Amino acid sequence: MTEGQKIKVGVLGATGMVGQRFVQLLADHPWFELTALGASERSAGKPYVKAAVNWRQTSEIPSNIGSIMVSPCEPQHFDGCRLVFSGLDSSVAGEVETAFCKAGMAVFSNSRNHRYDQYVPLVVPTVNDDHLDIIPAQQKANGLTTGFIVTNANCSSTGLTVPLKVLDDAFGLEACMVTTMQAISGAGFPGVPSIDIIDNVVPYISGEEEKLEIEPKKILGSFDQNGFTDKDFKISAHCNRVAVSDGHLECLSVKLKGSPTTEEVITAMESYTCEAQRMGLPSAPKQCIVYNEKPDRPQPRLDRDAGKGYTVTVGRVRPCSLFDFKLTILSHNTILGAAGGALMNAELAKYKGLL
Ligand SMILES: NC(=O)c1ccc[n+]([C@@H]2O[C@H](COP(=O)([O-])OP(=O)(O)OC[C@H]3O[C@@H](n4cnc5c(N)ncnc54)[C@H](OP(=O)(O)O)[C@@H]3O)[C@@H](O)[C@H]2O)c1
């Protein structure tokens, strides 16, 4: 696509941790052109380079974005945008996203507010792209023709559902017990005070265990024109914040309906492919899952950038004396688990003719 043919997009919450990732990933996107940025009253009225004082990415603010004026998060300031990506704080995301949807824009949200709405799909792009097919029913229910909302999952739920999908498809999933070790970037900026996290592990993240015990059931569930039906399996989560900058590590024990060997579980992981790959989407990873056979992998610092942050690394598949198998997984929380996931969802929507 040439510059003039690209779809104009905006970012809500552009100054935050997730918003910065959106800016980074959209700077040179082949289908989307970032033309509008929104944040709170604190940032509005300033060029992005001045508003994003807490820029914490390893690359500089893209030169074509730094001069864009940050606006309040109101639809009239996003004229010409066909869609917006939202990295808004959940205290404001619900109402703001609804307003953009009603104004005719497609909204791709990272926030929790609309995740459980009857007609709103909760999409992990390498897992359940088919859930986007509910959008016409959502538009009909809301009396809208162009506006709609798509959400992506909590960052830990996202990484978790990729291997769970593989296990469920291949062997039938009965139960999962998961313990997370989550990076500090997952808490936004400034996040957890350094005095609390250095030389420490915090065994509590407000609301996180509830999300992990609900979201994978919707993501792996089914839908019809009346809404979604959860997948029936048991899941229990422990969530911890650890002194890692990016990348969530999760230790799983799973109970399966079938009785595969360890080798069969590993082969199922390695051979998993998704629709986004078959469609050849710009952000689709070469592999949805890489299996690392080294006994001390995956590790956040070494594995979070696998597939540019869109690939989940799985390791340590082994028998479990309580359930059937134990494994360790690692996913990038602000790429696949946040901005990148929403971006690939928008690519899926474009491919499916929804934009
Ligand atoms: N970080 C992750 O790994 C991750 C992963 C998945 C989902 N999420 C979700 O994504 C959302 C953003 O997370 P984050 O970590 O990026 O948070 P963050 O760093 O705290 O950023 C929040 C953003 O919301 C804006 N904002 C706050 N109050 C506002 C208001 N009243 N009106 C308009 N904009 C307002 C902020 O703008 P100012 O800078 O102007 O205050 C900032 O741009 C949250 O809902 C979070 O739960 C985060």
PDB file of C-alpha atoms in Angstrom, residues 43-333:
ATOM      1  CA  SER A  43      -0.733  15.512  28.036  1.00  0.00           C
ATOM      2  CA  ALA A  44      -3.261  17.085  25.654  1.00  0.00           C
ATOM      3  CA  GLY A  45      -2.124  20.138  23.701  1.00  0.00           C
ATOM      4  CA  LYS A  46       1.554  19.088  23.646  1.00  0.00           C
ATOM      5  CA  PRO A  47       3.490  17.539  20.758  1.00  0.00           C
ATOM      6  CA  TYR A  48       3.962  13.809  21.431  1.00  0.00           C
ATOM      7  CA  VAL A  49       7.701  14.194  21.958  1.00  0.00           C
ATOM      8  CA  LYS A  50       6.980  16.529  24.912  1.00  0.00           C
ATOM      9  CA  ALA A  51       3.935  14.641  26.230  1.00  0.00           C
ATOM     10  CA  ALA A  52       5.654  11.242  26.273  1.00  0.00           C
ATOM     11  CA  VAL A  53       8.158  12.319  28.919  1.00  0.00           C
ATOM     12  CA  ASN A  54       8.187   8.788  30.296  1.00  0.00           C
ATOM     13  CA  TRP A  55       9.140   7.150  26.974  1.00  0.00           C
ATOM     14  CA  ARG A  56      10.663   3.825  28.077  1.00  0.00           C
ATOM     15  CA  GLN A  57      11.219   1.985  24.780  1.00  0.00           C
ATOM     16  CA  THR A  58      14.678   0.979  23.590  1.00  0.00           C
ATOM     17  CA  SER A  59      14.247   2.867  20.286  1.00  0.00           C
ATOM     18  CA  GLU A  60      13.735   6.646  20.014  1.00  0.00           C
ATOM     19  CA  ILE A  61      10.292   8.186  19.453  1.00  0.00           C
ATOM     20  CA  PRO A  62       9.747   7.771  15.676  1.00  0.00           C
ATOM     21  CA  SER A  63      10.555  11.096  13.979  1.00  0.00           C
ATOM     22  CA  ASN A  64       7.285  11.138  11.992  1.00  0.00           C
ATOM     23  CA  ILE A  65       5.246  10.787  15.212  1.00  0.00           C
ATOM     24  CA  GLY A  66       7.040  13.110  17.655  1.00  0.00           C
ATOM     25  CA  SER A  67       5.482  16.272  16.213  1.00  0.00           C
ATOM     26  CA  ILE A  68       1.855  15.015  16.305  1.00  0.00           C
ATOM     27  CA  MET A  69      -0.169  17.036  18.830  1.00  0.00           C
ATOM     28  CA  VAL A  70      -1.707  14.944  21.613  1.00  0.00           C
ATOM     29  CA  SER A  71      -5.489  15.448  21.893  1.00  0.00           C
ATOM     30  CA  PRO A  72      -8.056  14.742  24.554  1.00  0.00           C
ATOM     31  CA  CYS A  73      -9.626  11.292  24.018  1.00  0.00           C
ATOM     32  CA  GLU A  74     -12.748  12.557  22.271  1.00  0.00           C
ATOM     33  CA  PRO A  75     -13.877  11.297  18.840  1.00  0.00           C
ATOM     34  CA  GLN A  76     -13.989  14.740  17.186  1.00  0.00           C
ATOM     35  CA  HIS A  77     -10.188  14.982  17.504  1.00  0.00           C
ATOM     36  CA  PHE A  78      -9.750  11.706  15.566  1.00  0.00           C
ATOM     37  CA  ASP A  79     -11.463  12.840  12.388  1.00  0.00           C
ATOM     38  CA  GLY A  80     -10.503  10.642   9.428  1.00  0.00           C
ATOM     39  CA  CYS A  81      -9.424   7.670  11.565  1.00  0.00           C
ATOM     40  CA  ARG A  82     -11.139   4.413  10.622  1.00  0.00           C
ATOM     41  CA  LEU A  83      -9.948   2.770  13.819  1.00  0.00           C
ATOM     42  CA  VAL A  84      -8.323   3.505  17.152  1.00  0.00           C
ATOM     43  CA  PHE A  85      -6.099   1.355  19.335  1.00  0.00           C
ATOM     44  CA  SER A  86      -6.702   1.844  23.040  1.00  0.00           C
ATOM     45  CA  GLY A  87      -4.076   1.629  25.768  1.00  0.00           C
ATOM     46  CA  LEU A  88      -6.230   3.655  28.166  1.00  0.00           C
ATOM     47  CA  ASP A  89      -6.238   3.296  31.893  1.00  0.00           C
ATOM     48  CA  SER A  90      -9.222   1.116  32.832  1.00  0.00           C
ATOM     49  CA  SER A  91     -10.649   3.905  35.024  1.00  0.00           C
ATOM     50  CA  VAL A  92     -11.632   5.751  31.820  1.00  0.00           C
ATOM     51  CA  ALA A  93     -11.408   3.176  29.013  1.00  0.00           C
ATOM     52  CA  GLY A  94     -14.996   1.882  29.198  1.00  0.00           C
ATOM     53  CA  GLU A  95     -16.843   5.118  28.425  1.00  0.00           C
ATOM     54  CA  VAL A  96     -14.211   6.533  26.076  1.00  0.00           C
ATOM     55  CA  GLU A  97     -14.087   3.373  23.928  1.00  0.00           C
ATOM     56  CA  THR A  98     -17.891   3.250  23.739  1.00  0.00           C
ATOM     57  CA  ALA A  99     -17.923   6.873  22.544  1.00  0.00           C
ATOM     58  CA  PHE A 100     -15.429   6.128  19.744  1.00  0.00           C
ATOM     59  CA  CYS A 101     -17.404   3.043  18.714  1.00  0.00           C
ATOM     60  CA  LYS A 102     -20.640   5.060  18.581  1.00  0.00           C
ATOM     61  CA  ALA A 103     -18.841   7.690  16.499  1.00  0.00           C
ATOM     62  CA  GLY A 104     -18.313   4.973  13.851  1.00  0.00           C
ATOM     63  CA  MET A 105     -14.731   3.900  14.566  1.00  0.00           C
ATOM     64  CA  ALA A 106     -13.468   0.384  15.162  1.00  0.00           C
ATOM     65  CA  VAL A 107     -11.847   0.139  18.611  1.00  0.00           C
ATOM     66  CA  PHE A 108      -9.098  -2.366  19.421  1.00  0.00           C
ATOM     67  CA  SER A 109      -8.725  -2.276  23.184  1.00  0.00           C
ATOM     68  CA  ASN A 110      -6.234  -3.568  25.735  1.00  0.00           C
ATOM     69  CA  SER A 111      -8.369  -2.622  28.713  1.00  0.00           C
ATOM     70  CA  ARG A 112     -10.512  -4.972  30.712  1.00  0.00           C
ATOM     71  CA  ASN A 113     -13.711  -2.891  30.563  1.00  0.00           C
ATOM     72  CA  HIS A 114     -15.474  -4.467  27.548  1.00  0.00           C
ATOM     73  CA  ARG A 115     -13.851  -7.930  27.620  1.00  0.00           C
ATOM     74  CA  TYR A 116     -16.932  -9.720  28.940  1.00  0.00           C
ATOM     75  CA  ASP A 117     -19.607  -7.794  26.991  1.00  0.00           C
ATOM     76  CA  GLN A 118     -22.058 -10.143  25.290  1.00  0.00           C
ATOM     77  CA  TYR A 119     -21.065  -9.409  21.698  1.00  0.00           C
ATOM     78  CA  VAL A 120     -17.485  -8.208  22.209  1.00  0.00           C
ATOM     79  CA  PRO A 121     -14.846 -10.718  21.116  1.00  0.00           C
ATOM     80  CA  LEU A 122     -11.824 -11.323  23.348  1.00  0.00           C
ATOM     81  CA  VAL A 123      -9.189 -12.232  20.799  1.00  0.00           C
ATOM     82  CA  VAL A 124      -5.678 -13.621  21.041  1.00  0.00           C
ATOM     83  CA  PRO A 125      -4.697 -13.285  17.380  1.00  0.00           C
ATOM     84  CA  THR A 126      -2.790 -16.555  17.157  1.00  0.00           C
ATOM     85  CA  VAL A 127      -5.612 -18.467  18.897  1.00  0.00           C
ATOM     86  CA  ASN A 128      -9.217 -17.423  18.145  1.00  0.00           C
ATOM     87  CA  ASP A 129      -9.342 -15.105  15.133  1.00  0.00           C
ATOM     88  CA  ASP A 130     -12.716 -16.711  14.257  1.00  0.00           C
ATOM     89  CA  HIS A 131     -14.318 -14.841  17.201  1.00  0.00           C
ATOM     90  CA  LEU A 132     -14.061 -11.674  15.077  1.00  0.00           C
ATOM     91  CA  ASP A 133     -16.903 -13.121  13.005  1.00  0.00           C
ATOM     92  CA  ILE A 134     -19.318 -11.984  15.736  1.00  0.00           C
ATOM     93  CA  ILE A 135     -18.755  -8.324  14.771  1.00  0.00           C
ATOM     94  CA  PRO A 136     -21.798  -8.065  12.431  1.00  0.00           C
ATOM     95  CA  ALA A 137     -23.988  -9.329  15.319  1.00  0.00           C
ATOM     96  CA  GLN A 138     -22.399  -6.754  17.646  1.00  0.00           C
ATOM     97  CA  GLN A 139     -23.067  -3.968  15.149  1.00  0.00           C
ATOM     98  CA  LYS A 140     -26.662  -5.133  14.651  1.00  0.00           C
ATOM     99  CA  ALA A 141     -27.271  -5.241  18.423  1.00  0.00           C
ATOM    100  CA  ASN A 142     -25.880  -1.705  18.796  1.00  0.00           C
ATOM    101  CA  GLY A 143     -27.531  -0.283  15.663  1.00  0.00           C
ATOM    102  CA  LEU A 144     -24.118   0.597  14.201  1.00  0.00           C
ATOM    103  CA  THR A 145     -22.754   0.045  10.708  1.00  0.00           C
ATOM    104  CA  THR A 146     -19.048   0.877  11.033  1.00  0.00           C
ATOM    105  CA  GLY A 147     -18.227   1.127  14.753  1.00  0.00           C
ATOM    106  CA  PHE A 148     -17.354  -1.966  16.783  1.00  0.00           C
ATOM    107  CA  ILE A 149     -15.152  -3.043  19.704  1.00  0.00           C
ATOM    108  CA  VAL A 150     -12.597  -5.857  19.788  1.00  0.00           C
ATOM    109  CA  THR A 151     -10.649  -6.552  22.977  1.00  0.00           C
ATOM    110  CA  ASN A 152      -7.452  -8.427  23.551  1.00  0.00           C
ATOM    111  CA  ALA A 153      -6.758 -10.361  26.707  1.00  0.00           C
ATOM    112  CA  ASN A 154      -4.821  -9.651  29.859  1.00  0.00           C
ATOM    113  CA  CYS A 155      -1.090 -10.072  29.178  1.00  0.00           C
ATOM    114  CA  SER A 156      -0.734 -13.320  31.167  1.00  0.00           C
ATOM    115  CA  SER A 157      -3.967 -14.815  29.788  1.00  0.00           C
ATOM    116  CA  THR A 158      -2.643 -14.147  26.287  1.00  0.00           C
ATOM    117  CA  GLY A 159       0.579 -16.123  26.670  1.00  0.00           C
ATOM    118  CA  LEU A 160      -1.264 -18.865  28.530  1.00  0.00           C
ATOM    119  CA  THR A 161      -3.997 -19.493  25.964  1.00  0.00           C
ATOM    120  CA  VAL A 162      -1.611 -20.197  23.083  1.00  0.00           C
ATOM    121  CA  PRO A 163      -0.262 -23.507  24.524  1.00  0.00           C
ATOM    122  CA  LEU A 164      -3.654 -24.272  26.127  1.00  0.00           C
ATOM    123  CA  LYS A 165      -5.253 -24.041  22.674  1.00  0.00           C
ATOM    124  CA  VAL A 166      -2.699 -26.544  21.330  1.00  0.00           C
ATOM    125  CA  LEU A 167      -3.275 -28.952  24.226  1.00  0.00           C
ATOM    126  CA  ASP A 168      -7.041 -28.656  23.981  1.00  0.00           C
ATOM    127  CA  ASP A 169      -7.168 -29.171  20.208  1.00  0.00           C
ATOM    128  CA  ALA A 170      -4.818 -32.148  20.303  1.00  0.00           C
ATOM    129  CA  PHE A 171      -5.625 -33.922  23.572  1.00  0.00           C
ATOM    130  CA  GLY A 172      -8.616 -32.226  25.266  1.00  0.00           C
ATOM    131  CA  LEU A 173      -7.991 -29.917  28.227  1.00  0.00           C
ATOM    132  CA  GLU A 174      -9.503 -30.800  31.594  1.00  0.00           C
ATOM    133  CA  ALA A 175      -7.689 -28.575  34.107  1.00  0.00           C
ATOM    134  CA  CYS A 176      -4.805 -26.136  34.395  1.00  0.00           C
ATOM    135  CA  MET A 177      -2.945 -24.776  37.392  1.00  0.00           C
ATOM    136  CA  VAL A 178      -0.746 -21.779  36.545  1.00  0.00           C
ATOM    137  CA  THR A 179       1.761 -19.705  38.522  1.00  0.00           C
ATOM    138  CA  THR A 180       2.922 -16.485  36.864  1.00  0.00           C
ATOM    139  CA  MET A 181       6.083 -14.433  37.296  1.00  0.00           C
ATOM    140  CA  GLN A 182       5.101 -11.134  35.705  1.00  0.00           C
ATOM    141  CA  ALA A 183       7.308  -8.289  34.511  1.00  0.00           C
ATOM    142  CA  ILE A 184       7.053  -4.800  35.961  1.00  0.00           C
ATOM    143  CA  SER A 185       6.132  -3.196  32.596  1.00  0.00           C
ATOM    144  CA  GLY A 186       2.791  -4.964  33.001  1.00  0.00           C
ATOM    145  CA  ALA A 187       1.915  -2.485  35.744  1.00  0.00           C
ATOM    146  CA  GLY A 188       2.300   0.638  33.566  1.00  0.00           C
ATOM    147  CA  PHE A 189       4.478   3.624  34.467  1.00  0.00           C
ATOM    148  CA  PRO A 190       5.799   4.246  37.118  1.00  0.00           C
ATOM    149  CA  GLY A 191       4.315   0.936  38.257  1.00  0.00           C
ATOM    150  CA  VAL A 192       5.606  -0.911  41.309  1.00  0.00           C
ATOM    151  CA  PRO A 193       7.904   1.253  43.518  1.00  0.00           C
ATOM    152  CA  SER A 194      11.545   0.129  43.169  1.00  0.00           C
ATOM    153  CA  ILE A 195      11.812  -0.358  46.933  1.00  0.00           C
ATOM    154  CA  ASP A 196       9.052  -2.963  46.714  1.00  0.00           C
ATOM    155  CA  ILE A 197      10.390  -4.931  43.754  1.00  0.00           C
ATOM    156  CA  ILE A 198      14.216  -4.925  43.968  1.00  0.00           C
ATOM    157  CA  ASP A 199      15.443  -7.964  45.907  1.00  0.00           C
ATOM    158  CA  ASN A 200      11.846  -9.076  46.164  1.00  0.00           C
ATOM    159  CA  VAL A 201       8.826 -10.878  44.710  1.00  0.00           C
ATOM    160  CA  VAL A 202       5.321  -9.499  45.280  1.00  0.00           C
ATOM    161  CA  PRO A 203       2.835 -12.393  45.483  1.00  0.00           C
ATOM    162  CA  TYR A 204      -0.234 -10.325  44.628  1.00  0.00           C
ATOM    163  CA  ILE A 205      -1.444  -8.392  41.576  1.00  0.00           C
ATOM    164  CA  SER A 206      -4.876  -6.889  42.087  1.00  0.00           C
ATOM    165  CA  GLY A 207      -7.547  -8.560  39.949  1.00  0.00           C
ATOM    166  CA  GLU A 208      -5.029 -10.631  37.984  1.00  0.00           C
ATOM    167  CA  GLU A 209      -5.847 -14.135  39.229  1.00  0.00           C
ATOM    168  CA  GLU A 210      -9.548 -13.550  38.535  1.00  0.00           C
ATOM    169  CA  LYS A 211      -8.729 -12.523  34.932  1.00  0.00           C
ATOM    170  CA  LEU A 212      -6.593 -15.629  34.390  1.00  0.00           C
ATOM    171  CA  GLU A 213      -9.368 -17.842  35.680  1.00  0.00           C
ATOM    172  CA  ILE A 214     -12.044 -16.281  33.423  1.00  0.00           C
ATOM    173  CA  GLU A 215     -10.476 -15.041  30.171  1.00  0.00           C
ATOM    174  CA  PRO A 216      -8.993 -18.304  28.769  1.00  0.00           C
ATOM    175  CA  LYS A 217     -12.458 -19.899  29.015  1.00  0.00           C
ATOM    176  CA  LYS A 218     -13.976 -17.209  26.785  1.00  0.00           C
ATOM    177  CA  ILE A 219     -11.017 -17.242  24.377  1.00  0.00           C
ATOM    178  CA  LEU A 220     -11.131 -21.040  23.965  1.00  0.00           C
ATOM    179  CA  GLY A 221     -14.933 -21.051  24.003  1.00  0.00           C
ATOM    180  CA  SER A 222     -17.461 -20.993  21.181  1.00  0.00           C
ATOM    181  CA  PHE A 223     -19.913 -18.399  19.921  1.00  0.00           C
ATOM    182  CA  ASP A 224     -23.071 -17.985  17.914  1.00  0.00           C
ATOM    183  CA  GLN A 225     -25.211 -15.014  16.959  1.00  0.00           C
ATOM    184  CA  ASN A 226     -26.342 -14.669  20.612  1.00  0.00           C
ATOM    185  CA  GLY A 227     -22.887 -14.368  22.132  1.00  0.00           C
ATOM    186  CA  PHE A 228     -20.145 -16.531  23.645  1.00  0.00           C
ATOM    187  CA  THR A 229     -20.143 -19.801  25.585  1.00  0.00           C
ATOM    188  CA  ASP A 230     -17.164 -20.529  27.828  1.00  0.00           C
ATOM    189  CA  LYS A 231     -14.980 -23.581  27.305  1.00  0.00           C
ATOM    190  CA  ASP A 232     -15.595 -26.020  30.133  1.00  0.00           C
ATOM    191  CA  PHE A 233     -12.339 -26.698  31.995  1.00  0.00           C
ATOM    192  CA  LYS A 234     -10.937 -25.899  35.434  1.00  0.00           C
ATOM    193  CA  ILE A 235      -8.247 -23.291  35.934  1.00  0.00           C
ATOM    194  CA  SER A 236      -6.525 -21.992  39.059  1.00  0.00           C
ATOM    195  CA  ALA A 237      -3.959 -19.147  39.032  1.00  0.00           C
ATOM    196  CA  HIS A 238      -1.280 -17.706  41.329  1.00  0.00           C
ATOM    197  CA  CYS A 239       0.100 -14.345  40.122  1.00  0.00           C
ATOM    198  CA  ASN A 240       3.411 -12.786  41.215  1.00  0.00           C
ATOM    199  CA  ARG A 241       5.238  -9.587  40.241  1.00  0.00           C
ATOM    200  CA  VAL A 242       8.992 -10.094  39.777  1.00  0.00           C
ATOM    201  CA  ALA A 243      11.948  -7.798  39.061  1.00  0.00           C
ATOM    202  CA  VAL A 244      11.985  -8.342  35.284  1.00  0.00           C
ATOM    203  CA  SER A 245      11.486  -5.477  32.832  1.00  0.00           C
ATOM    204  CA  ASP A 246       9.516  -7.260  30.053  1.00  0.00           C
ATOM    205  CA  GLY A 247       8.270 -10.821  29.562  1.00  0.00           C
ATOM    206  CA  HIS A 248       5.894 -12.906  31.656  1.00  0.00           C
ATOM    207  CA  LEU A 249       7.031 -16.402  32.695  1.00  0.00           C
ATOM    208  CA  GLU A 250       4.293 -18.906  33.600  1.00  0.00           C
ATOM    209  CA  CYS A 251       4.624 -22.395  35.132  1.00  0.00           C
ATOM    210  CA  LEU A 252       1.743 -24.688  34.220  1.00  0.00           C
ATOM    211  CA  SER A 253       0.469 -28.082  35.317  1.00  0.00           C
ATOM    212  CA  VAL A 254      -2.211 -29.453  33.008  1.00  0.00           C
ATOM    213  CA  LYS A 255      -4.659 -32.347  33.144  1.00  0.00           C
ATOM    214  CA  LEU A 256      -5.687 -33.715  29.761  1.00  0.00           C
ATOM    215  CA  LYS A 257      -8.495 -35.961  28.527  1.00  0.00           C
ATOM    216  CA  GLY A 258      -6.105 -37.943  26.320  1.00  0.00           C
ATOM    217  CA  SER A 259      -2.879 -39.663  27.353  1.00  0.00           C
ATOM    218  CA  PRO A 260      -0.132 -38.348  25.069  1.00  0.00           C
ATOM    219  CA  THR A 261       3.573 -38.963  25.558  1.00  0.00           C
ATOM    220  CA  THR A 262       5.905 -36.064  26.370  1.00  0.00           C
ATOM    221  CA  GLU A 263       7.186 -36.216  22.770  1.00  0.00           C
ATOM    222  CA  GLU A 264       3.641 -35.962  21.406  1.00  0.00           C
ATOM    223  CA  VAL A 265       2.979 -32.866  23.533  1.00  0.00           C
ATOM    224  CA  ILE A 266       6.189 -31.236  22.270  1.00  0.00           C
ATOM    225  CA  THR A 267       5.404 -32.126  18.649  1.00  0.00           C
ATOM    226  CA  ALA A 268       1.904 -30.645  18.993  1.00  0.00           C
ATOM    227  CA  MET A 269       3.432 -27.396  20.318  1.00  0.00           C
ATOM    228  CA  GLU A 270       6.044 -27.176  17.576  1.00  0.00           C
ATOM    229  CA  SER A 271       3.659 -27.898  14.724  1.00  0.00           C
ATOM    230  CA  TYR A 272       0.915 -25.462  15.760  1.00  0.00           C
ATOM    231  CA  THR A 273       0.034 -22.879  13.122  1.00  0.00           C
ATOM    232  CA  CYS A 274      -2.659 -20.191  13.056  1.00  0.00           C
ATOM    233  CA  GLU A 275      -4.817 -18.351  10.501  1.00  0.00           C
ATOM    234  CA  ALA A 276      -2.809 -15.114  10.834  1.00  0.00           C
ATOM    235  CA  GLN A 277       0.191 -16.991   9.426  1.00  0.00           C
ATOM    236  CA  ARG A 278      -1.795 -18.515   6.570  1.00  0.00           C
ATOM    237  CA  MET A 279      -3.173 -15.050   5.723  1.00  0.00           C
ATOM    238  CA  GLY A 280       0.380 -13.685   5.631  1.00  0.00           C
ATOM    239  CA  LEU A 281      -0.446 -10.776   7.967  1.00  0.00           C
ATOM    240  CA  PRO A 282       2.355  -8.223   8.481  1.00  0.00           C
ATOM    241  CA  SER A 283       2.705  -8.975  12.221  1.00  0.00           C
ATOM    242  CA  ALA A 284       2.164 -12.745  12.077  1.00  0.00           C
ATOM    243  CA  PRO A 285       5.160 -14.614  13.518  1.00  0.00           C
ATOM    244  CA  LYS A 286       6.929 -17.360  11.602  1.00  0.00           C
ATOM    245  CA  GLN A 287       6.160 -19.662  14.540  1.00  0.00           C
ATOM    246  CA  CYS A 288       3.334 -19.216  17.070  1.00  0.00           C
ATOM    247  CA  ILE A 289       5.294 -21.366  19.521  1.00  0.00           C
ATOM    248  CA  VAL A 290       8.968 -22.269  19.682  1.00  0.00           C
ATOM    249  CA  TYR A 291       9.954 -25.172  21.872  1.00  0.00           C
ATOM    250  CA  ASN A 292      13.296 -24.662  23.628  1.00  0.00           C
ATOM    251  CA  GLU A 293      14.669 -27.988  24.784  1.00  0.00           C
ATOM    252  CA  LYS A 294      17.397 -26.557  27.042  1.00  0.00           C
ATOM    253  CA  PRO A 295      16.611 -27.427  30.677  1.00  0.00           C
ATOM    254  CA  ASP A 296      16.913 -23.827  31.915  1.00  0.00           C
ATOM    255  CA  ARG A 297      14.695 -22.160  29.289  1.00  0.00           C
ATOM    256  CA  PRO A 298      12.589 -20.184  28.606  1.00  0.00           C
ATOM    257  CA  GLN A 299      13.954 -17.103  30.369  1.00  0.00           C
ATOM    258  CA  PRO A 300      12.546 -13.554  30.064  1.00  0.00           C
ATOM    259  CA  ARG A 301      15.749 -11.787  28.986  1.00  0.00           C
ATOM    260  CA  LEU A 302      16.728 -14.469  26.460  1.00  0.00           C
ATOM    261  CA  ASP A 303      13.367 -15.434  24.986  1.00  0.00           C
ATOM    262  CA  ARG A 304      10.941 -12.488  25.163  1.00  0.00           C
ATOM    263  CA  ASP A 305      11.891 -11.177  21.709  1.00  0.00           C
ATOM    264  CA  ALA A 306      11.276 -14.513  19.939  1.00  0.00           C
ATOM    265  CA  GLY A 307       9.361 -13.797  16.730  1.00  0.00           C
ATOM    266  CA  LYS A 308       9.733 -10.029  17.416  1.00  0.00           C
ATOM    267  CA  GLY A 309       7.652 -10.537  20.588  1.00  0.00           C
ATOM    268  CA  TYR A 310       4.781 -12.396  18.884  1.00  0.00           C
ATOM    269  CA  THR A 311       6.029 -15.956  19.526  1.00  0.00           C
ATOM    270  CA  VAL A 312       5.429 -17.853  22.770  1.00  0.00           C
ATOM    271  CA  THR A 313       8.425 -19.881  23.961  1.00  0.00           C
ATOM    272  CA  VAL A 314       7.610 -23.194  25.647  1.00  0.00           C
ATOM    273  CA  GLY A 315      10.063 -25.382  27.534  1.00  0.00           C
ATOM    274  CA  ARG A 316      10.431 -28.011  30.224  1.00  0.00           C
ATOM    275  CA  VAL A 317       7.542 -30.261  29.159  1.00  0.00           C
ATOM    276  CA  ARG A 318       7.661 -33.145  31.599  1.00  0.00           C
ATOM    277  CA  PRO A 319       5.321 -35.488  33.497  1.00  0.00           C
ATOM    278  CA  CYS A 320       3.483 -34.135  36.554  1.00  0.00           C
ATOM    279  CA  SER A 321       2.753 -36.362  39.540  1.00  0.00           C
ATOM    280  CA  LEU A 322      -0.434 -34.457  40.415  1.00  0.00           C
ATOM    281  CA  PHE A 323      -1.791 -33.676  36.916  1.00  0.00           C
ATOM    282  CA  ASP A 324      -0.486 -35.041  33.569  1.00  0.00           C
ATOM    283  CA  PHE A 325       2.210 -32.593  32.398  1.00  0.00           C
ATOM    284  CA  LYS A 326       4.226 -29.635  33.654  1.00  0.00           C
ATOM    285  CA  LEU A 327       5.634 -26.952  31.352  1.00  0.00           C
ATOM    286  CA  THR A 328       7.050 -23.432  31.443  1.00  0.00           C
ATOM    287  CA  ILE A 329       6.037 -20.703  29.001  1.00  0.00           C
ATOM    288  CA  LEU A 330       7.256 -17.181  28.253  1.00  0.00           C
ATOM    289  CA  SER A 331       5.497 -14.417  26.295  1.00  0.00           C
ATOM    290  CA  HIS A 332       6.135 -10.721  25.696  1.00  0.00           C
ATOM    291  CA  ASN A 333       3.593  -8.841  27.772  1.00  0.00           C
TER     292      ASN A 333
END
